PDB file of C-alpha atoms and ligand atoms in Angstrom:
ATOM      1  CA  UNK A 295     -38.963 -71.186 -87.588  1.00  0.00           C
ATOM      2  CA  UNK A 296     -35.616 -72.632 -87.923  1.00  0.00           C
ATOM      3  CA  UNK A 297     -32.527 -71.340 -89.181  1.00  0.00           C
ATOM      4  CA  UNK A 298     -32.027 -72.568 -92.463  1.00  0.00           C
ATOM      5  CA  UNK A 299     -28.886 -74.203 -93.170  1.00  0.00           C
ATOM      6  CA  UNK A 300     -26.039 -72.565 -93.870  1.00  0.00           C
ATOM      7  CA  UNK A 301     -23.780 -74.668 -95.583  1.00  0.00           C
ATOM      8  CA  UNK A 302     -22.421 -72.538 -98.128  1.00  0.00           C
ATOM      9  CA  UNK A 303     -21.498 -68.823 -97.538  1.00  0.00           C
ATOM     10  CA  UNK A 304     -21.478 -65.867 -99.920  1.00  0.00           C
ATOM     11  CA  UNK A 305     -19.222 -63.695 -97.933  1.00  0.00           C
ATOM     12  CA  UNK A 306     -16.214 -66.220 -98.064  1.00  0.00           C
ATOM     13  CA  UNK A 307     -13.426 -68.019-100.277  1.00  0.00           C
ATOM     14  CA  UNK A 308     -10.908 -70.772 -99.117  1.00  0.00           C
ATOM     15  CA  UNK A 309      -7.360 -70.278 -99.787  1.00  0.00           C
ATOM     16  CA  UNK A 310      -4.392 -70.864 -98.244  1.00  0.00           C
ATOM     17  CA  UNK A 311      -3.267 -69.209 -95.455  1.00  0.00           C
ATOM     18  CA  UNK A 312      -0.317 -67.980 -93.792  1.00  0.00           C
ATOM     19  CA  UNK A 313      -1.125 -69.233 -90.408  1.00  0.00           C
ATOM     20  CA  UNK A 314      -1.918 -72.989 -90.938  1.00  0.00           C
ATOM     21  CA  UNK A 315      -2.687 -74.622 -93.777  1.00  0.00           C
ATOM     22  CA  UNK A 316      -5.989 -73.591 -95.650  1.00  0.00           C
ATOM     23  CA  UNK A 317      -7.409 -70.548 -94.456  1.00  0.00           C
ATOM     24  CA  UNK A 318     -11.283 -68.736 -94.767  1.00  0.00           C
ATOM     25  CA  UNK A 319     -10.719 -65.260 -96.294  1.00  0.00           C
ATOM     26  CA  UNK A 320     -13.500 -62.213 -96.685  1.00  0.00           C
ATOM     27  CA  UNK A 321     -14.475 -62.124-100.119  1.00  0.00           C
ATOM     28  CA  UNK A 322     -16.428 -58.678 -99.710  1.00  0.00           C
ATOM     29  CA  UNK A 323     -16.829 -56.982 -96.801  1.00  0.00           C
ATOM     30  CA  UNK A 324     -18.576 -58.218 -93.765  1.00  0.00           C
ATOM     31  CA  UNK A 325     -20.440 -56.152 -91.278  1.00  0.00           C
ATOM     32  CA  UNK A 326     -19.802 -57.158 -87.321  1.00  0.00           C
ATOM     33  CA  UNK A 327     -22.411 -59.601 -86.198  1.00  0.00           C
ATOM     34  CA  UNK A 328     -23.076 -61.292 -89.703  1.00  0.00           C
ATOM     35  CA  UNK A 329     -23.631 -64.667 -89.393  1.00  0.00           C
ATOM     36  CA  UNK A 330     -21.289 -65.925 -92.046  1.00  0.00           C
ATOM     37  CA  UNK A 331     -21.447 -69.773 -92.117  1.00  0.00           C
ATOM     38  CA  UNK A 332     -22.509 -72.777 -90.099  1.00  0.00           C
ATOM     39  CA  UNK A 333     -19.979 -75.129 -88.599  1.00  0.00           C
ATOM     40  CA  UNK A 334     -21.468 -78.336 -90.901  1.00  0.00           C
ATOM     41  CA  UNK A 335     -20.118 -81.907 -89.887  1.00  0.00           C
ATOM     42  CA  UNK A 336     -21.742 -85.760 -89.182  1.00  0.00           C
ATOM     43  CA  UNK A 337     -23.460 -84.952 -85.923  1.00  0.00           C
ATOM     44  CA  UNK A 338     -22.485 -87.741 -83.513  1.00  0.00           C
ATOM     45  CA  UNK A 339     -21.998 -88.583 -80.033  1.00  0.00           C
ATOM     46  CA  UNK A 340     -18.902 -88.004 -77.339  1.00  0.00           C
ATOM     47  CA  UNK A 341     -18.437 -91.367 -77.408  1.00  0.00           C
ATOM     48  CA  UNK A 342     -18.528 -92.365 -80.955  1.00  0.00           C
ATOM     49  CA  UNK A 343     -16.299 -89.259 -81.458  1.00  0.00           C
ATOM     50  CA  UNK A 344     -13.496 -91.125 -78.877  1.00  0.00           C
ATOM     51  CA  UNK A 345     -14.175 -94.325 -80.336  1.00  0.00           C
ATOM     52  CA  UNK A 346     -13.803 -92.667 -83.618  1.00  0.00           C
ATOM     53  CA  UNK A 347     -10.632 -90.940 -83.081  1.00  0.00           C
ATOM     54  CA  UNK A 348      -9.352 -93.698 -80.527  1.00  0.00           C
ATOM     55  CA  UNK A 349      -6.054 -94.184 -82.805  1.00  0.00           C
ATOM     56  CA  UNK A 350      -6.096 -90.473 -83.483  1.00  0.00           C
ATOM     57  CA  UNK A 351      -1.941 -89.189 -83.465  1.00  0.00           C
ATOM     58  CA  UNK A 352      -1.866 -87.199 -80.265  1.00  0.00           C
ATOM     59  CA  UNK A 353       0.939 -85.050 -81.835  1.00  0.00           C
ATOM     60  CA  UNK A 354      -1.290 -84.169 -84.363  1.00  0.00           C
ATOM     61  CA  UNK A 355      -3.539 -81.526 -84.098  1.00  0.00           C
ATOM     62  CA  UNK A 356      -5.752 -82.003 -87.153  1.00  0.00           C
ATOM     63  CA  UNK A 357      -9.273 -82.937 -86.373  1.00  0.00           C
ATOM     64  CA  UNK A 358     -12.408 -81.288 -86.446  1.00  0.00           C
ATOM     65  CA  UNK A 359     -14.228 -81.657 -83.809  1.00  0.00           C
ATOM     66  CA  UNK A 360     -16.641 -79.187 -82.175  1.00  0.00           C
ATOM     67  CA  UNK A 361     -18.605 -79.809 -79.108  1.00  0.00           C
ATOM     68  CA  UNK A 362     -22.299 -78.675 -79.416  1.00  0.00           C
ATOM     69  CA  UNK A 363     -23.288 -79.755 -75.946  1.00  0.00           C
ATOM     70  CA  UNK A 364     -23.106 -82.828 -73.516  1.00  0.00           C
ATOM     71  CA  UNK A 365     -24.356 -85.069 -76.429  1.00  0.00           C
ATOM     72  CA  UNK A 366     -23.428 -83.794 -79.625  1.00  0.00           C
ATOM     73  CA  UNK A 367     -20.421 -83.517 -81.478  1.00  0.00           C
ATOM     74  CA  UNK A 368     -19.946 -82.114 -85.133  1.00  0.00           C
ATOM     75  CA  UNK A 369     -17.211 -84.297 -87.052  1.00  0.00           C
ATOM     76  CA  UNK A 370     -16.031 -81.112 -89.313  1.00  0.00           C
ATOM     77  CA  UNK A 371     -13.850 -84.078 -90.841  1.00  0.00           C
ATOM     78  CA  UNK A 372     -17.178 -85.693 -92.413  1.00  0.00           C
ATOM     79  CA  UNK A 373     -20.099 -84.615 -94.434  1.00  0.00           C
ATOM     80  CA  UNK A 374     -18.385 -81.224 -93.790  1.00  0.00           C
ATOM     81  CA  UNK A 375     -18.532 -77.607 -95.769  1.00  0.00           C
ATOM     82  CA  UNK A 376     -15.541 -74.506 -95.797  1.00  0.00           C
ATOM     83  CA  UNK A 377     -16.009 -73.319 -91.836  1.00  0.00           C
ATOM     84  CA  UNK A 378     -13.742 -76.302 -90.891  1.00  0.00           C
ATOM     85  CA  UNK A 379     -11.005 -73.928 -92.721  1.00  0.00           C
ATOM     86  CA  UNK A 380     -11.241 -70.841 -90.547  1.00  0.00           C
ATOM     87  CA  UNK A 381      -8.422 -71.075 -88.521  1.00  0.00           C
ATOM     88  CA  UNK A 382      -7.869 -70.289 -85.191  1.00  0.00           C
ATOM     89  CA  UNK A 383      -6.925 -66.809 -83.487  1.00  0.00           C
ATOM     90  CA  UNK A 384      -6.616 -65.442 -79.942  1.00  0.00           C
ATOM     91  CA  UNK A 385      -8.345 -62.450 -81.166  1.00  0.00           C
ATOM     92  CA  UNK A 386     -10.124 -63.353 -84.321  1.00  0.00           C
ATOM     93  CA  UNK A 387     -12.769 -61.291 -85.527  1.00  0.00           C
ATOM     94  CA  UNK A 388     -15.212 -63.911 -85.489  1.00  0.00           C
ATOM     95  CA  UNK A 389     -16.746 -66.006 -82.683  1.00  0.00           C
ATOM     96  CA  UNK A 390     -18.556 -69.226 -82.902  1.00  0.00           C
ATOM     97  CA  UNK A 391     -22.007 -69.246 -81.627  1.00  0.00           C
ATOM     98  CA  UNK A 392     -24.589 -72.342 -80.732  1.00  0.00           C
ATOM     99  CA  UNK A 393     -27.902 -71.928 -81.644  1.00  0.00           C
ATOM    100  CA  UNK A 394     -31.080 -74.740 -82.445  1.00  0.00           C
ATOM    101  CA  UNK A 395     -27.891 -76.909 -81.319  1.00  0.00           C
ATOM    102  CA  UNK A 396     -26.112 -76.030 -84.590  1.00  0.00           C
ATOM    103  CA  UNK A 397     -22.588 -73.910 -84.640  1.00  0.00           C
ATOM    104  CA  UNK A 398     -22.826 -70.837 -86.212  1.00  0.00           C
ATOM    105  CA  UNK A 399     -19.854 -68.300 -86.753  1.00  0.00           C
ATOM    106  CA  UNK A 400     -20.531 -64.861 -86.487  1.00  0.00           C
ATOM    107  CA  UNK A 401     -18.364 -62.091 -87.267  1.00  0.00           C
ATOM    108  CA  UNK A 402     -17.689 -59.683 -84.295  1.00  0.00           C
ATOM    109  CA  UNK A 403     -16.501 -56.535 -86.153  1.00  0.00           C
ATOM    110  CA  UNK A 404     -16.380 -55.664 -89.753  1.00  0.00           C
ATOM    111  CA  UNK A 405     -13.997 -57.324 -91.974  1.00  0.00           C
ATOM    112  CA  UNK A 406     -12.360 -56.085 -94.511  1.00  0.00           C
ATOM    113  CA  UNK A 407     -12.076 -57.884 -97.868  1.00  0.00           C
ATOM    114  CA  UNK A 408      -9.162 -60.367 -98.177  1.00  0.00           C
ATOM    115  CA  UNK A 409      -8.958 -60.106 -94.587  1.00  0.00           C
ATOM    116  CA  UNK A 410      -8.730 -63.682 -92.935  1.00  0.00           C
ATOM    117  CA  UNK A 411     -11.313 -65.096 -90.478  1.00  0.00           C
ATOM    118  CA  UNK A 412     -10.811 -66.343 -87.212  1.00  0.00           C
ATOM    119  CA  UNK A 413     -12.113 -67.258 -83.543  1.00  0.00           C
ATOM    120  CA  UNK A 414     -10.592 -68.201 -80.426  1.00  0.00           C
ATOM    121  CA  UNK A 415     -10.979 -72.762 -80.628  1.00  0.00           C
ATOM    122  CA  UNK A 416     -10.342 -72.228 -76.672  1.00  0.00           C
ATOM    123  CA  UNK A 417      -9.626 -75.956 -77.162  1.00  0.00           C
ATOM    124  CA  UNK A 418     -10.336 -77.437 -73.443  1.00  0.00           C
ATOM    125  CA  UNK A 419      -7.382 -78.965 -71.611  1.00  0.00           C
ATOM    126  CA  UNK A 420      -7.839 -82.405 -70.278  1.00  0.00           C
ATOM    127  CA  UNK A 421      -5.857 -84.308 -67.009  1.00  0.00           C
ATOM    128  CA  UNK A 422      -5.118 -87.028 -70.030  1.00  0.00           C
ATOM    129  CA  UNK A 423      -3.446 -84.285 -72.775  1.00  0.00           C
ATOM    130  CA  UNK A 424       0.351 -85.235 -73.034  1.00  0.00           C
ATOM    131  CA  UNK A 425       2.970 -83.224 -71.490  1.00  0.00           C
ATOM    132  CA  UNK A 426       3.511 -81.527 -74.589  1.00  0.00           C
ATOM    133  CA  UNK A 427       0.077 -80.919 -75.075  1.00  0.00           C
ATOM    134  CA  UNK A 428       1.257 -77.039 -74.859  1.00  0.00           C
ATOM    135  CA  UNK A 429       3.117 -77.377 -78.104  1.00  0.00           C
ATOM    136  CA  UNK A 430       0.977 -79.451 -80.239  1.00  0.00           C
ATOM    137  CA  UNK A 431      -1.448 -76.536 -79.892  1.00  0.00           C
ATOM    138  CA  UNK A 432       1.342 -74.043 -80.084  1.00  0.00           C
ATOM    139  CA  UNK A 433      -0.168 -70.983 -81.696  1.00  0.00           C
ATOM    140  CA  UNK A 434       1.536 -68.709 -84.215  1.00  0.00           C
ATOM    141  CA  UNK A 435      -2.412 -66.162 -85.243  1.00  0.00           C
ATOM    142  CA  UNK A 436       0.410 -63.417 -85.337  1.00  0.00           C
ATOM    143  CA  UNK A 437      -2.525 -61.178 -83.255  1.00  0.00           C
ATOM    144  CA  UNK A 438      -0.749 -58.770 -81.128  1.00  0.00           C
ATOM    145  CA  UNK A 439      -2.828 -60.200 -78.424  1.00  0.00           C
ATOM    146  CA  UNK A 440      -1.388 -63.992 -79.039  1.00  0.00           C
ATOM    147  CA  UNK A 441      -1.419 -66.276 -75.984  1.00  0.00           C
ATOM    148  CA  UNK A 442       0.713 -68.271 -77.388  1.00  0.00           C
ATOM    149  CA  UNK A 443      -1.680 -71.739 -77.449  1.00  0.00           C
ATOM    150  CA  UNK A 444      -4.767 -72.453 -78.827  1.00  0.00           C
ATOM    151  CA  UNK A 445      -5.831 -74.334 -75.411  1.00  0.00           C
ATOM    152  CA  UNK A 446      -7.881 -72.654 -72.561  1.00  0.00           C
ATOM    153  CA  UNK A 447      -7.149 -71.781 -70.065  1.00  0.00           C
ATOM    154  CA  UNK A 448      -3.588 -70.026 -71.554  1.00  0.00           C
ATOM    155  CA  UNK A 449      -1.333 -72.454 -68.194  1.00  0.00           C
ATOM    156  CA  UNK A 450      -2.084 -75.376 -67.274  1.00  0.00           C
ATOM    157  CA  UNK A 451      -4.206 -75.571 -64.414  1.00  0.00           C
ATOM    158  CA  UNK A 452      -2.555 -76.216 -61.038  1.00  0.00           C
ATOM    159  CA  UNK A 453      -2.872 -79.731 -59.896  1.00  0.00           C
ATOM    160  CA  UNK A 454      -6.478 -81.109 -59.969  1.00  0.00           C
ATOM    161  CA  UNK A 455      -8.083 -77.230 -60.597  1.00  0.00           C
ATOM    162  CA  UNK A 456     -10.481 -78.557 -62.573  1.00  0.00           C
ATOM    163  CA  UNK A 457     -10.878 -75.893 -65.369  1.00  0.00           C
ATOM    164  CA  UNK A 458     -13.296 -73.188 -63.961  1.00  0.00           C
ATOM    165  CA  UNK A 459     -15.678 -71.544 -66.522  1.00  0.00           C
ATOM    166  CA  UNK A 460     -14.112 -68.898 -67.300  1.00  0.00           C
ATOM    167  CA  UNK A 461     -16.609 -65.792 -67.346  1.00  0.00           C
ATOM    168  CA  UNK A 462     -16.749 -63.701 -70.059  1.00  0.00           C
ATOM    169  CA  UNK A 463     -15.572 -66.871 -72.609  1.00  0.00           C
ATOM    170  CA  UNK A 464     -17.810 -68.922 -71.258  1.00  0.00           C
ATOM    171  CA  UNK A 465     -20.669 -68.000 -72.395  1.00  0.00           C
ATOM    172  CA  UNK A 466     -19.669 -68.237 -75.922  1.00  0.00           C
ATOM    173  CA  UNK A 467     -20.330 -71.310 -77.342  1.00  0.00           C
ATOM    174  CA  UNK A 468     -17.100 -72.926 -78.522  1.00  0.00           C
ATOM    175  CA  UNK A 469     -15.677 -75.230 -79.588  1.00  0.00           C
ATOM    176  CA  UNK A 470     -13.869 -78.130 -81.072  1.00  0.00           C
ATOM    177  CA  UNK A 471     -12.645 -80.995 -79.539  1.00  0.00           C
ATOM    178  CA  UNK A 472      -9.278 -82.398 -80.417  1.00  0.00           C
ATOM    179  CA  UNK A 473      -9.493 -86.143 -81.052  1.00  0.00           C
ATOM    180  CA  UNK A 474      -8.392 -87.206 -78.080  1.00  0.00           C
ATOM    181  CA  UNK A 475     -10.737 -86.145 -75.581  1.00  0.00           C
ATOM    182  CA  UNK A 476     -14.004 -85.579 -76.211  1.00  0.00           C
ATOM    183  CA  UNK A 477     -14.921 -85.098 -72.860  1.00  0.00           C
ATOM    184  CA  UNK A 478     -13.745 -82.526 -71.823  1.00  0.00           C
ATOM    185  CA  UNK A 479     -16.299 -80.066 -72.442  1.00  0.00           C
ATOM    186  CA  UNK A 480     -18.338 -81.189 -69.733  1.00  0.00           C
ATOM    187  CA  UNK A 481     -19.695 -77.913 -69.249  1.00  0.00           C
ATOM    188  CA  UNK A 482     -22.591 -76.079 -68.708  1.00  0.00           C
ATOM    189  CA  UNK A 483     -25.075 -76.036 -71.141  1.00  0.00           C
ATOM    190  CA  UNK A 484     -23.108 -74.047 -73.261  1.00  0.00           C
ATOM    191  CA  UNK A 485     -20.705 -75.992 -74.774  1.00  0.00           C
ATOM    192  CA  UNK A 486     -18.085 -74.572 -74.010  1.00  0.00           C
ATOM    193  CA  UNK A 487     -14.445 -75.801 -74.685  1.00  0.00           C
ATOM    194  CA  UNK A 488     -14.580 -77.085 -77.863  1.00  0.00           C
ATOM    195  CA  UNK A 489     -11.916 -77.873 -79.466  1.00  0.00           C
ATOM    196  CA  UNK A 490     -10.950 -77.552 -82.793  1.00  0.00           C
ATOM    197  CA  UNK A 491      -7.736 -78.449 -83.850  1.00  0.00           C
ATOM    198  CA  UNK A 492      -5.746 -77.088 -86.656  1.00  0.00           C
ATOM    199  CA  UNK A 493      -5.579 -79.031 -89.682  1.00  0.00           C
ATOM    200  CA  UNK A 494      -3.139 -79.596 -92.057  1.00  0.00           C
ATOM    201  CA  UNK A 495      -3.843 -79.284 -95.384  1.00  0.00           C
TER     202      UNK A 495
HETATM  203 ZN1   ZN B 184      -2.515 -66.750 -81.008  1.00  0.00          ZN
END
């Protein structure tokens, strides 16, 4: 049977956040490995996702875009629901996690009411980013763990590396896709560099 959808959550509020923007906060407390909400958007293509964000600011990091696999993309910008708001953390306590080719995000230890929710975007680099493609996804999560950047992997590659699936991430799901390139995620089945890009709000 299929999941049903998830589009609204009882274990969450919106409000804003210290980190960036809007932010997805525990109303009660959450036991690790709920399944707290699903990543709702306009399910499109990579290519209408380019096309659609062709014009797209690359100093701006505000889009929503998650890669589900090689041909599906959730616009978290359109038809969308609160999980767009959950910011991003280098050592959230959530993870995202594909499953009937929907996003899901799970938490990954208890969470404490009030407490804000997060998950690594491990937003994919690309050989077309800009040069300051390192601080457009400059990240401030505050974790004591930071990296310092939303993107994955942490440096940029050396010369044409082309990014190697990491291990352990990889198998996650992830992911959001930063307007500009779509693409990138070419990876296994699992989705996984996704990109998700902070939004301003
Ligand atoms: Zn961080």
């Amino acid at each position: 049977m299929a999941i049903p959808l998830m589009r609204t959550s009882p274990w969450i509020e919106v409000r804003n956040s210290k980190i960036h923007g809007k932010g997805v906060f525990a109303a009660k407390r959450i036991p690790k490995g709920t399944r707290i909400i699903e990543y709702i958007g306009e399910r499109i293509s990579h290519q209408e996702a380019d096309d659609r964000y062709a014009d797209h600011d690359p100093n701006d990091n505000h889009t929503f875009l998650f890669i589900v696999d090689r041909k599906t993309v959730i616009d978290g910008g359109r038809k969308a629901n609160a999980a767009r708001y959950i910011n991003h953390s280098c050592d959230g306590n959530c993870e995202s996690a594909i499953a009937e080719r929907r996003v899901f995000i799970d938490a990954v230890r208890d969470i404490a009411k009030g407490e804000e929710l997060g998950y690594d975007y491990e937003i994919g680099r690309d050989k077309n980013d800009p040069p300051n493609v390192d601080e457009i996804y400059a990240c401030r999560c505050g974790s004591p763990k930071c990296r310092g950047t939303m993107l994955w992997p942490a440096k940029r590659p050396a010369q044409k590396k082309k990014a190697k699936a990491k291990k352990a991430k990889t198998k996650k799901a992830k992911k959001k896709v930063a307007a500009k390139r779509t693409k990138v995620a070419k990876k296994t089945k699992v989705a996984k560099k996704t990109k998700r890009v902070a939004r301003r709000r």
